[in-house]
Amino acid sequence: MRLWIWTSFVVLGSGCGGGDDGNGDGVGGAELEVSSRCAVIDSVAFPPVQVGQISNGIAQFTNAGTSTEGGLGIVIDGPDAAEFSISPFDSSCTDGGSLGAGEFCVLHIEHRGAAVGDRQATLHVGKRAVPLRGTVTAASTGLFSSIANLEYLAGSVTSGTTSFFVSNQGTTPITLTGEQVAIDGFLLDTNYRCSSMTLTPGAACEVQVAVAQLQPACVSGALTVTSSAGHLEIPVASEFVSIASVQVGSVLGYNDGSLQGLGRVTSDPPGIDCTGTGPRCAMRTDGRPITFKVASDEWYFNGWNLPRCGASTECTVGAGPLDGPSALFALFAPPDSKAIHVEIAGDGLGVVTVGGTLCTSSCTIYVPPGMGAGLVHAMAFSQFGGWSGGCTGSLPSCDLGLIVNDRDVTATFTKDPHEVGSTILDSSGRPVIDHLPGGDLLVASTTQVPATGTLVSRPSASGSSVWSTFLVGNLADAITTPGGAIYVLTGTYSVPMLAKLTAAGTVEWEIAPSVTMPNDLAALGEDVVVAGSSGIEARASANGTQRWTANTTLAAENVAVSPAGIIAASVGAEIVRYASDGTPLLPWTAPGPRGPWSLAYDGAGHLAALSEADYQFETVTTPAVLTRFAPSGTPDFSLPLDSTGNAGGGDVVITPTGKIATLRMHHGYQFTAGASVEVFGVTGAREWMVEKWGARTGPGSAISGFGGGLLRMDPDGNILMVGYQANAGLTVLETFAP
């Protein structure tokens, strides 16, 4: 078996707990509790295996005492010890390691059948002895699986695949007819399936199971492989746990054990007391929010590696869209360091980085004397108004040189023209936003915290989350309906999923769309329309049942629905259209070199279509085109847009007054460097334009690395621009008055 499960299990060392209990044996007076699959166990019982087959077992060792358990030697002995081994893939206990009070580690044990009969051995971890028991039967002469079961304990950062092989050990061909797994947290990877495959004698095929789970849970079931020669039933069992971890480091370099007196981090609730003289520290959270607190007596705290926590002395994980048990770093500077006090001023939005620490508000960063602070850099999400204090001028970067005394610097940010306000969203990737009835914001984004997947959240007015829900798979799109339903499209090319959530974040149903490579959603009343590479389909709100489907010759890249229920989708150079029941309507031709990139309807049924520019070697050869169609299909205007800044595709919305707002990306070398927001009147005249981030030159150009964005409207008709700033790892929501 090949097992790829990315977990947050760590080696827990003495830096995370207490010491010797003083009885002279060098070992704490602790007690190791052994558990597996949410239950305390006295022994590990393996399911029967055939000769040459592998069965899997998990043993979790928890220090249930009040002091450190040290000298954890790990040995397997006994009459059949050669058939049992420790797998390195998911094992976190280390030979000779230690466990502080309340800490745990895990061993993944394999039994490989060698000879028929009962098998036994003993696993020793420190002073604890755990019997290992298994049975071996004769090898199959027909359909054979390389594993007898799947069993493991998975940590909070859990995403990946586990695979095994099905082979024909007989003398005649075997036809495989299917595989099925119906266990929470597991999905079959459609790129690795054996369905409709004929195995000649000696041939094999690979089955991969995708794993992704957020909530702590114990799950069990079976994976079934059916064939012309019968079926295989492979037991599957797993315990998913949530874990939080932190490591203390120094601005002088990552701790190598030679630095003494580094800072200290504790947790609330208690469970972590971590210093810079030890390795990473971890604790089980069981789904609770965990607050890490700086508790340094001598060394100065210099910030977290999580941007939203910045230089704050407390960082909470497990209570918001970025949250969930996270692996944090806390950096400290020595006691003789000098302070750089950073003040962020003005009515605009921006952040400042000092020595690698991101300040989203005024902060203090410490630098060892005689060391350079590096560049102090302003990132303006609105406009940069310039420096004062220890830095001067309007350039975004300032070199303070060697630091021998405390320094004070002020960065001023001012609003963009037409800007109403802006804020940093608590989102860990390129997000999609929409509004729920009543005006509450919905934020969805791909994340790697607490697992690789999609986090959907409803932020409160203060920015914290009213609720957040995790879904398997990367985010493709998310929308809301007038009645408050939420549809989220996630997944990879192999396992796409459409989920319906309530306004409270509860998942009502999940279903795999029938269109291949789905990429866009639109609300059809309370139902949903899905667009993908093979066409379009409509699904019912009640249970996700398909209402109708329509195939297209090219991929349907974007879909929009009019107030009258007319569905429009961009397919090549055409806008294909359907009635609400799926009846095809006459298509419209969309001007532009690459066809429509984005579509949007207004309340009167006008359709705006923004094409993407044609460009070669980062130079626009044919500009983008903005077209507004009347409900009859007659173009009200078709406007070639200028190619300033190599503007390409983007997004489009229509305001309640009929104005059209566009977001156009500005392409730099191998990445999107910036963007422009433009507003056009009902006749096509451009009323104003604001260049954003890397697109802007001259005064105010204090940022680059625009990682993509979108446009939406709020209930008041204001234009919302969402942009992901890749350099800072932050997502910004900026509001403009049209």
XYZ file of C-alpha atoms in Angstrom:
738
model
C 0.000 0.000 0.000
C 1.123 3.530 -0.735
C -0.297 5.994 1.752
C -0.143 9.752 1.213
C -1.911 11.453 4.084
C -0.676 14.924 4.976
C -1.178 15.358 8.677
C -0.080 17.767 11.349
C 1.404 15.098 13.602
C 4.651 16.271 15.088
C 7.449 15.002 17.278
C 6.725 16.266 20.757
C 9.828 17.008 22.772
C 10.808 18.262 26.187
C 10.300 21.863 25.140
C 6.570 21.222 25.347
C 6.261 19.739 28.819
C 7.772 19.139 32.233
C 10.863 17.181 33.229
C 12.086 14.308 35.385
C 9.877 13.389 38.336
C 12.963 13.216 40.550
C 12.887 9.499 41.351
C 16.297 8.910 39.838
C 15.307 6.881 36.786
C 15.233 9.832 34.403
C 11.612 9.096 33.537
C 8.561 11.063 34.616
C 5.946 9.428 36.792
C 3.417 9.330 33.965
C 0.970 6.789 32.590
C 0.647 5.942 28.886
C -2.893 5.314 27.725
C -3.310 3.387 24.473
C -6.297 4.015 22.199
C -7.494 3.419 18.670
C -10.606 4.532 16.822
C -11.934 6.611 19.741
C -11.624 3.768 22.273
C -9.050 2.732 24.868
C -7.422 -0.606 23.955
C -5.184 -3.189 25.656
C -3.922 -4.790 22.419
C -3.910 -4.223 18.654
C -5.957 -6.842 16.809
C -5.317 -7.016 13.055
C -7.889 -8.378 10.607
C -6.975 -11.670 8.925
C -4.562 -11.387 6.012
C -3.650 -13.668 3.166
C -0.046 -14.583 2.548
C 1.604 -11.549 0.930
C -1.130 -9.171 2.054
C -0.828 -6.205 4.466
C -3.209 -5.266 7.267
C -3.008 -1.968 9.135
C -3.392 -0.989 12.782
C -3.152 2.287 14.691
C -2.092 2.824 18.300
C -2.277 6.268 19.883
C -0.203 6.776 23.033
C -1.377 9.556 25.361
C 0.378 10.689 28.532
C -2.515 10.558 30.995
C -0.283 11.456 33.921
C 0.825 14.763 35.382
C 4.508 14.771 34.409
C 6.657 13.990 31.411
C 7.084 10.434 30.161
C 10.658 10.259 28.864
C 12.910 7.640 27.303
C 10.195 6.210 25.063
C 12.113 3.365 23.490
C 10.107 1.633 20.714
C 10.682 -2.105 20.173
C 8.682 -4.970 18.639
C 9.636 -8.436 19.905
C 8.027 -11.833 20.303
C 7.807 -15.043 18.268
C 6.481 -13.439 15.069
C 8.015 -9.973 15.396
C 9.429 -10.160 11.858
C 5.910 -9.921 10.406
C 5.082 -6.650 12.251
C 6.664 -3.270 11.516
C 6.218 0.467 12.141
C 5.228 2.452 9.061
C 7.029 5.822 8.830
C 4.228 7.479 6.880
C 1.831 8.314 9.710
C 3.877 7.582 12.835
C 4.831 10.453 15.128
C 6.250 8.556 18.140
C 10.035 8.571 18.026
C 12.417 6.058 19.546
C 13.888 7.692 22.652
C 11.414 10.615 22.580
C 9.199 11.935 25.350
C 5.612 13.023 25.999
C 4.592 15.828 28.305
C 1.421 15.635 30.364
C -1.594 15.507 28.063
C 0.489 15.061 24.905
C 0.209 12.137 22.510
C 1.870 10.431 19.576
C 0.768 7.801 17.076
C 2.217 4.589 15.645
C 0.978 3.124 12.363
C 1.693 -0.625 12.522
C 1.618 -3.034 9.582
C 1.199 -6.806 9.651
C 2.525 -8.472 6.501
C 1.377 -12.088 6.226
C 4.266 -14.502 5.665
C 3.017 -17.976 6.689
C -0.394 -19.466 7.440
C -1.426 -19.481 11.109
C -1.955 -17.259 14.140
C 0.667 -14.599 14.679
C 1.668 -12.683 17.806
C 4.246 -10.150 18.929
C 4.577 -7.366 21.517
C 5.032 -3.638 20.931
C 6.995 -1.861 23.678
C 6.738 1.950 23.989
C 8.620 3.094 27.060
C 7.300 1.041 29.965
C 4.060 0.159 28.159
C 3.730 -3.266 26.468
C 0.976 -3.734 23.854
C 0.216 -7.225 22.439
C -0.083 -7.482 18.644
C -2.338 -10.235 17.287
C -3.070 -11.404 13.726
C -4.021 -14.386 11.587
C -2.657 -15.395 8.170
C -4.599 -17.475 5.643
C -3.610 -18.976 2.285
C -3.154 -16.620 -0.649
C -6.050 -16.094 -3.028
C -6.165 -17.878 -6.357
C -8.468 -15.274 -7.873
C -9.132 -11.586 -7.178
C -6.577 -10.249 -4.689
C -6.142 -6.917 -2.877
C -2.727 -5.736 -1.707
C -4.292 -4.652 1.605
C -6.710 -6.341 3.987
C -8.024 -3.081 5.457
C -7.546 0.685 5.624
C -7.061 2.089 9.101
C -5.327 5.206 10.346
C -5.638 8.185 12.626
C -5.671 11.390 10.587
C -4.737 14.852 11.815
C -6.371 18.216 11.301
C -4.482 19.063 8.103
C -5.830 16.030 6.315
C -5.959 15.888 2.563
C -4.476 13.484 0.117
C -4.960 10.004 -1.227
C -4.426 6.449 -0.140
C -4.001 3.831 -2.820
C -3.834 0.049 -3.147
C -3.719 -2.531 -5.923
C -6.229 -5.138 -7.057
C -4.694 -8.028 -8.977
C -5.667 -11.291 -10.677
C -3.921 -14.188 -8.941
C -5.832 -16.792 -10.944
C -5.399 -18.418 -14.334
C -8.346 -16.866 -16.230
C -9.235 -13.212 -16.991
C -11.390 -11.319 -14.474
C -13.588 -8.324 -15.434
C -13.875 -5.609 -12.788
C -17.321 -4.011 -12.749
C -17.009 -1.250 -10.158
C -15.861 0.183 -6.833
C -17.912 1.889 -4.164
C -17.047 3.673 -0.925
C -19.722 5.294 1.251
C -17.835 6.616 4.257
C -17.734 10.196 5.539
C -14.440 11.826 4.626
C -13.570 9.441 1.756
C -14.141 9.763 -1.992
C -13.005 7.570 -4.875
C -10.592 9.347 -7.216
C -12.090 8.890 -10.684
C -8.646 9.073 -12.302
C -7.715 5.805 -10.566
C -10.615 3.410 -10.881
C -10.734 -0.163 -12.095
C -14.332 -0.163 -13.388
C -14.933 -1.957 -16.697
C -11.347 -3.229 -16.770
C -10.386 -6.812 -17.554
C -7.403 -8.167 -15.667
C -5.475 -10.949 -17.315
C -3.707 -13.421 -15.005
C -0.981 -11.590 -13.089
C -2.247 -8.097 -14.069
C -3.189 -5.411 -11.533
C -4.869 -2.015 -11.374
C -4.658 0.816 -8.842
C -7.526 2.206 -6.761
C -7.088 5.606 -5.103
C -9.266 6.958 -2.324
C -9.245 10.718 -1.734
C -9.287 11.688 1.946
C -10.504 15.010 3.347
C -12.230 15.590 6.660
C -12.551 18.519 9.051
C -14.695 17.631 12.023
C -13.264 15.297 14.672
C -14.984 11.951 14.182
C -14.579 8.196 14.106
C -15.751 6.665 10.836
C -15.947 3.097 9.586
C -17.374 1.225 6.654
C -16.164 -0.728 3.669
C -14.775 -0.220 0.196
C -16.218 -2.778 -2.217
C -14.694 -3.909 -5.513
C -17.041 -6.007 -7.666
C -16.019 -8.337 -10.493
C -17.039 -11.296 -12.622
C -15.269 -13.504 -10.069
C -17.100 -12.154 -7.031
C -16.311 -9.121 -4.910
C -13.751 -7.840 -2.426
C -14.884 -6.016 0.705
C -12.109 -4.004 2.358
C -12.894 -2.637 5.845
C -12.131 1.075 6.283
C -11.839 2.756 9.672
C -10.336 6.058 10.761
C -10.300 8.512 13.610
C -10.070 12.143 12.497
C -8.684 14.465 15.155
C -8.105 18.216 15.227
C -4.678 19.420 16.268
C -3.117 22.804 16.961
C 0.644 23.279 16.974
C 3.179 26.054 17.404
C 6.937 26.469 17.219
C 9.058 29.216 18.734
C 11.886 30.672 16.654
C 14.366 33.534 16.621
C 14.962 36.389 14.174
C 18.624 35.353 14.411
C 17.741 32.177 12.513
C 15.687 29.053 13.063
C 16.400 27.569 16.455
C 19.070 24.897 16.277
C 19.156 24.197 19.990
C 22.124 26.496 20.654
C 20.046 29.603 21.400
C 18.898 29.946 24.994
C 16.274 32.189 26.556
C 14.014 32.448 23.534
C 10.391 33.449 23.930
C 7.608 31.297 25.273
C 4.088 30.570 23.981
C 1.224 29.127 26.019
C -2.330 28.215 25.086
C -5.850 28.832 26.336
C -7.264 26.316 27.153
C -4.042 24.961 28.668
C -2.104 22.225 26.937
C 0.826 23.987 25.304
C 3.776 25.608 27.042
C 6.363 25.922 24.300
C 9.831 27.488 24.408
C 12.472 28.087 21.793
C 14.755 25.420 23.176
C 12.489 22.588 22.043
C 10.757 21.342 18.881
C 7.226 22.065 17.702
C 4.527 21.640 20.346
C 1.046 20.280 19.656
C -2.213 19.466 21.371
C -5.563 17.974 20.446
C -8.234 20.640 20.143
C -11.334 18.428 19.683
C -12.863 21.199 17.591
C -12.342 23.967 20.168
C -10.889 27.400 19.340
C -7.347 27.662 20.711
C -5.709 30.960 21.646
C -1.921 31.025 21.557
C -0.472 33.631 23.916
C 2.989 35.162 24.013
C 4.503 34.714 27.478
C 8.061 35.962 26.977
C 9.910 37.392 29.976
C 13.065 38.589 28.247
C 12.911 38.207 24.478
C 10.757 40.568 22.360
C 7.908 39.098 20.346
C 8.201 39.843 16.612
C 5.031 38.363 15.157
C 3.332 35.218 13.837
C 3.589 33.626 10.414
C -0.216 33.978 10.035
C -0.902 37.380 8.385
C -4.171 38.117 10.160
C -2.474 37.724 13.566
C 0.537 39.812 12.569
C 2.343 41.230 15.611
C -0.547 40.718 18.050
C 0.497 38.940 21.244
C -2.481 36.576 20.929
C -3.527 34.464 17.954
C -6.711 32.389 17.965
C -7.240 29.466 15.613
C -10.395 27.436 15.217
C -13.012 30.201 15.176
C -13.095 31.749 11.706
C -12.529 31.323 7.953
C -8.745 31.162 8.314
C -9.192 29.192 11.428
C -9.066 25.646 12.358
C -6.098 24.059 14.026
C -3.067 25.622 12.402
C 0.694 25.136 12.513
C 2.067 28.472 13.725
C 5.497 29.989 14.084
C 6.176 32.652 16.706
C 9.334 34.719 16.143
C 11.264 36.490 18.913
C 14.146 38.969 19.066
C 16.842 39.109 21.806
C 16.544 41.439 24.840
C 19.024 44.043 23.525
C 17.071 44.589 20.305
C 16.030 48.033 19.137
C 12.412 48.925 18.371
C 10.949 50.058 15.067
C 7.599 51.652 15.850
C 5.316 51.601 12.795
C 2.286 53.895 12.669
C -0.349 53.351 9.972
C -2.311 56.554 9.308
C -4.880 57.989 6.870
C -8.384 57.086 5.677
C -7.213 54.504 3.124
C -6.225 50.870 3.541
C -2.680 49.548 3.541
C -0.216 47.384 5.406
C 3.493 47.625 6.196
C 6.086 44.849 6.299
C 9.192 45.121 8.466
C 11.798 42.389 8.395
C 9.269 39.849 7.173
C 6.578 40.716 9.739
C 3.292 42.037 8.355
C 1.653 44.914 10.255
C -2.014 45.364 9.334
C -2.280 48.090 11.984
C 0.231 50.091 14.016
C 2.848 47.780 15.549
C 6.358 47.494 16.971
C 9.019 45.231 15.479
C 12.371 44.520 17.131
C 15.754 44.230 15.427
C 18.986 43.029 17.090
C 21.455 45.922 17.378
C 23.834 46.317 14.474
C 21.544 44.333 12.151
C 19.715 45.831 9.238
C 15.933 45.873 9.304
C 15.875 45.303 5.581
C 13.332 47.218 3.579
C 10.325 48.676 5.315
C 7.681 48.267 2.625
C 4.236 49.852 2.258
C 1.516 47.893 0.473
C -1.348 50.191 -0.463
C -4.712 48.608 -1.154
C -6.079 52.133 -1.567
C -3.354 54.723 -2.309
C -0.031 55.307 -0.612
C 0.288 58.882 0.640
C 3.958 58.712 1.648
C 6.249 58.310 4.661
C 7.079 60.471 7.637
C 9.384 60.072 10.627
C 12.347 57.776 10.044
C 11.317 57.284 6.393
C 10.540 60.056 3.915
C 9.259 60.367 0.372
C 6.546 58.627 -1.638
C 8.380 55.498 -2.785
C 6.847 52.352 -1.276
C 10.131 50.980 0.092
C 12.389 52.565 2.692
C 15.795 51.279 3.824
C 16.448 52.136 7.478
C 20.008 50.812 7.289
C 21.724 49.449 10.402
C 19.606 49.806 13.516
C 21.517 51.253 16.479
C 18.637 53.193 18.104
C 14.861 52.932 18.300
C 13.145 54.299 15.179
C 9.670 55.659 14.418
C 8.095 55.546 10.956
C 4.611 56.474 9.746
C 2.958 55.243 6.544
C -0.093 57.173 5.339
C -2.729 55.641 3.082
C -5.542 57.594 1.409
C -8.764 56.501 -0.262
C -8.977 55.886 -3.982
C -11.260 58.159 -6.031
C -14.883 57.005 -5.618
C -13.852 54.682 -2.781
C -16.422 54.374 -0.008
C -14.270 52.136 2.177
C -12.142 49.001 2.206
C -11.292 46.166 4.544
C -9.114 43.047 4.747
C -11.215 39.905 4.483
C -10.472 36.968 6.774
C -9.859 34.671 3.831
C -6.944 32.410 3.020
C -7.067 32.452 -0.775
C -8.740 33.932 -3.830
C -12.316 34.251 -2.552
C -15.793 34.457 -3.983
C -18.249 36.729 -2.185
C -21.997 37.263 -2.380
C -24.714 38.687 -0.172
C -27.351 36.895 1.843
C -30.821 38.394 2.241
C -30.575 41.314 4.650
C -27.133 42.328 3.396
C -24.871 39.909 5.286
C -21.731 38.973 3.378
C -20.857 35.428 2.305
C -17.171 34.579 1.778
C -15.890 31.346 0.226
C -12.258 30.520 -0.557
C -9.861 27.668 -1.110
C -7.813 27.053 1.989
C -5.166 24.779 3.449
C -6.271 25.509 7.021
C -7.592 23.387 8.678
C -7.454 21.138 5.603
C -7.068 21.483 1.854
C -10.563 22.343 0.695
C -13.064 25.197 0.731
C -14.137 27.313 3.685
C -17.489 29.072 3.454
C -18.190 31.697 6.107
C -20.516 34.470 7.130
C -18.477 37.273 8.719
C -20.008 39.509 11.379
C -19.790 43.296 11.258
C -16.579 43.109 13.318
C -14.964 40.677 10.867
C -15.129 37.536 12.992
C -17.241 34.647 11.758
C -20.859 34.016 12.699
C -20.261 30.560 11.240
C -17.857 28.769 8.920
C -18.319 25.491 7.046
C -15.651 23.312 5.456
C -16.196 21.462 2.166
C -13.952 18.957 0.403
C -12.224 20.205 -2.772
C -10.908 23.506 -4.074
C -13.386 26.339 -4.633
C -14.761 26.905 -8.144
C -17.719 29.228 -7.420
C -20.274 30.183 -4.770
C -23.588 32.047 -5.009
C -26.628 32.912 -2.899
C -30.313 32.934 -3.870
C -33.019 35.501 -3.018
C -34.370 33.066 -0.428
C -31.031 32.702 1.352
C -29.849 29.361 -0.022
C -26.113 29.012 -0.679
C -24.654 26.932 -3.511
C -20.944 26.085 -3.515
C -19.104 24.358 -6.360
C -15.894 22.612 -5.312
C -13.551 19.861 -6.315
C -10.842 18.891 -8.732
C -11.163 17.699 -12.294
C -11.670 14.183 -10.947
C -14.065 14.784 -8.031
C -16.274 17.893 -8.522
C -19.095 18.446 -6.032
C -22.054 20.835 -5.764
C -23.289 21.565 -2.234
C -26.340 23.418 -0.970
C -26.044 25.198 2.392
C -28.631 27.015 4.445
C -28.150 30.636 5.515
C -26.911 29.212 8.823
C -24.129 27.252 7.092
C -25.689 23.781 7.412
C -25.074 21.464 4.446
C -28.451 20.243 3.087
C -27.073 18.070 0.303
C -24.016 17.380 -1.855
C -24.078 15.906 -5.340
C -21.685 15.417 -8.247
C -22.699 17.547 -11.265
C -23.206 15.709 -14.539
C -21.387 18.349 -16.614
C -17.659 17.747 -16.854
C -15.188 20.211 -15.337
C -17.899 22.510 -13.863
C -16.669 26.073 -13.314
C -19.539 28.550 -12.825
C -22.895 28.869 -11.041
C -25.972 31.085 -11.326
C -29.199 31.189 -9.327
C -32.369 30.248 -11.200
C -34.879 31.423 -8.610
C -34.071 29.100 -5.709
C -32.633 26.465 -8.067
C -29.112 26.498 -9.489
C -27.552 26.422 -12.966
C -24.121 24.811 -13.429
C -21.839 25.517 -16.411
C -18.904 23.308 -17.418
C -16.828 22.048 -20.298
C -19.564 19.741 -21.615
C -22.512 22.125 -21.252
C -25.093 23.391 -18.784
C -27.482 21.802 -16.330
C -30.153 22.997 -13.883
C -30.659 21.342 -10.501
C -33.578 21.625 -8.094
C -33.216 23.315 -4.738
C -35.042 20.643 -2.762
C -32.646 17.730 -3.244
C -30.285 18.547 -6.108
C -32.231 16.523 -8.663
C -31.299 17.420 -12.228
C -34.103 19.409 -13.896
C -32.521 19.486 -17.335
C -29.179 19.437 -19.131
C -27.920 20.863 -22.426
C -24.707 19.882 -24.188
C -22.559 22.535 -25.881
C -19.954 22.139 -28.613
C -17.393 24.167 -26.646
C -16.968 24.767 -22.936
C -19.528 26.981 -21.218
C -17.224 29.401 -19.366
C -19.691 31.777 -17.704
C -23.403 31.716 -16.952
C -25.954 34.372 -15.934
C -29.730 34.321 -15.393
C -32.092 37.218 -16.214
C -34.983 38.326 -13.958
C -37.310 36.518 -16.396
C -35.373 33.258 -15.959
C -33.479 33.332 -19.278
C -30.144 31.521 -18.961
C -27.203 32.952 -20.916
C -23.800 31.275 -21.139
C -20.595 32.164 -22.989
C -19.620 29.390 -25.406
C -16.806 30.343 -27.747
C -17.797 33.536 -29.587
C -21.498 32.962 -28.889
C -23.851 33.607 -26.017
C -26.088 30.538 -25.944
C -29.476 31.020 -24.303
C -32.117 28.775 -22.745
C -35.553 29.237 -21.249
C -35.934 28.358 -17.575
C -37.172 24.858 -18.556
C -34.095 24.226 -20.738
C -35.709 25.004 -24.093
C -32.981 26.351 -26.439
C -33.361 29.969 -27.599
C -31.593 31.782 -30.433
C -27.949 32.484 -29.543
C -26.421 35.935 -29.685
C -23.039 36.810 -31.163
C -20.672 38.507 -28.741
C -18.069 40.828 -30.304
C -14.481 40.486 -29.155
C -11.326 38.575 -30.055
C -11.836 35.738 -27.585
C -15.551 35.698 -26.950
C -17.247 36.804 -23.718
C -15.196 36.425 -20.539
C -17.904 37.549 -18.120
C -21.682 38.072 -18.257
C -24.117 39.988 -16.023
C -27.824 40.894 -16.165
C -29.478 43.942 -14.639
C -32.985 44.092 -13.197
C -34.481 45.185 -16.539
C -33.013 42.258 -18.479
C -30.079 44.048 -20.137
C -27.041 41.795 -20.521
C -23.461 43.032 -20.231
C -20.740 40.939 -21.876
C -17.036 41.608 -21.360
C -14.674 39.864 -23.765
C -11.046 39.112 -23.045
C -8.332 40.944 -24.964
C -6.044 39.095 -27.333
C -2.400 39.449 -26.388
C 0.970 37.993 -27.301
C 4.209 38.269 -25.352
C 2.399 40.349 -22.696
C 1.262 42.895 -25.305
C -2.390 43.430 -26.262
C -2.876 42.905 -30.010
C -6.675 43.264 -30.049
C -8.436 45.089 -27.190
C -11.247 43.712 -25.075
C -14.818 44.615 -26.009
C -17.677 45.607 -23.707
C -21.168 44.982 -25.126
C -24.552 45.754 -23.644
C -27.499 43.843 -25.116
C -31.116 44.936 -24.861
C -33.553 42.203 -23.724
C -34.409 41.702 -27.410
C -30.778 40.887 -28.235
C -30.029 44.154 -30.035
C -26.713 45.627 -28.859
C -27.216 48.976 -27.135
C -23.500 49.538 -27.714
C -20.328 47.578 -28.374
C -17.249 49.374 -27.127
C -13.615 48.385 -27.804
C -11.686 49.104 -24.634
C -8.239 50.652 -24.603
C -5.261 48.347 -24.132
C -3.439 50.494 -21.588
C -1.527 48.259 -19.211
C -2.133 45.124 -21.277
C -5.610 44.706 -19.809
C -7.162 41.303 -20.370
C -10.174 39.456 -18.956
C -11.878 40.211 -15.689
C -15.420 40.651 -14.416
C -18.514 42.768 -15.062
C -21.626 43.901 -13.129
C -24.558 46.182 -13.944
C -25.831 48.592 -11.298
C -29.553 49.194 -10.631
C -29.263 52.459 -12.612
C -27.908 50.659 -15.683
C -24.268 51.639 -15.323
C -21.711 48.934 -16.097
C -18.637 48.327 -13.955
C -15.731 46.236 -15.224
C -12.673 44.763 -13.563
C -9.881 44.143 -16.066
C -6.676 42.304 -15.268
C -3.312 43.779 -16.211
C -0.900 41.082 -17.271
C 2.776 41.289 -16.398
C 5.479 38.735 -17.061
C 3.982 35.314 -16.189
C 1.555 36.729 -13.625
C -1.246 39.219 -13.187
C 0.369 42.451 -12.024
C -2.662 44.622 -11.361
C -6.144 45.619 -12.413
C -8.422 48.527 -13.295
C -11.979 49.227 -12.159
C -13.969 51.204 -14.758
C -17.544 52.479 -14.818
C -19.477 53.147 -18.028
C -22.779 54.963 -18.453
C -25.872 53.575 -20.174
C -24.637 54.866 -23.556
C -21.166 53.329 -23.179
C -19.303 56.499 -22.197
C -16.588 55.830 -19.649
C -17.341 57.854 -16.528
C -14.305 56.981 -14.410
C -11.458 54.532 -13.953
C -9.317 53.622 -10.943
C -6.089 51.711 -11.498
C -5.422 49.183 -8.804
C -2.237 47.899 -7.247
C 0.387 46.829 -9.805
C -1.442 48.613 -12.635
C -0.839 51.977 -11.008
C 2.352 53.948 -11.676
C 3.661 57.085 -10.013
C 2.240 58.381 -6.693
C 0.243 55.778 -4.841
C 1.838 52.782 -6.602
C 2.882 50.907 -3.489
C 1.903 47.342 -4.295
C 2.138 44.620 -6.931
C 1.169 41.002 -7.344
C -2.592 41.235 -7.875
C -3.546 37.584 -7.735
C -7.003 37.806 -9.271
C -10.326 39.295 -8.285
C -14.004 39.773 -8.992
C -16.792 42.325 -8.877
C -20.091 42.198 -7.014
C -22.740 44.699 -5.929
C -23.999 45.287 -2.404
C -27.706 45.776 -1.602
C -27.254 49.565 -1.883
C -25.956 49.385 -5.449
C -22.321 50.048 -4.552
C -19.599 48.233 -6.492
C -17.534 45.711 -4.543
C -14.085 44.733 -5.797
C -12.380 41.728 -4.244
C -8.686 41.287 -4.882
C -6.182 38.738 -3.657
C -2.727 40.202 -2.983
C -0.360 37.287 -3.491
C 2.744 38.939 -2.010
C 1.071 39.586 1.352
C -1.309 36.623 1.259
C -4.233 38.956 2.010
C -7.629 39.433 0.434
C -9.099 42.937 0.253
C -12.689 44.061 -0.245
C -12.953 47.616 -1.619
C -16.286 49.427 -2.038
C -16.860 52.102 -4.699
C -19.814 54.418 -5.249
C -20.854 54.024 -8.914
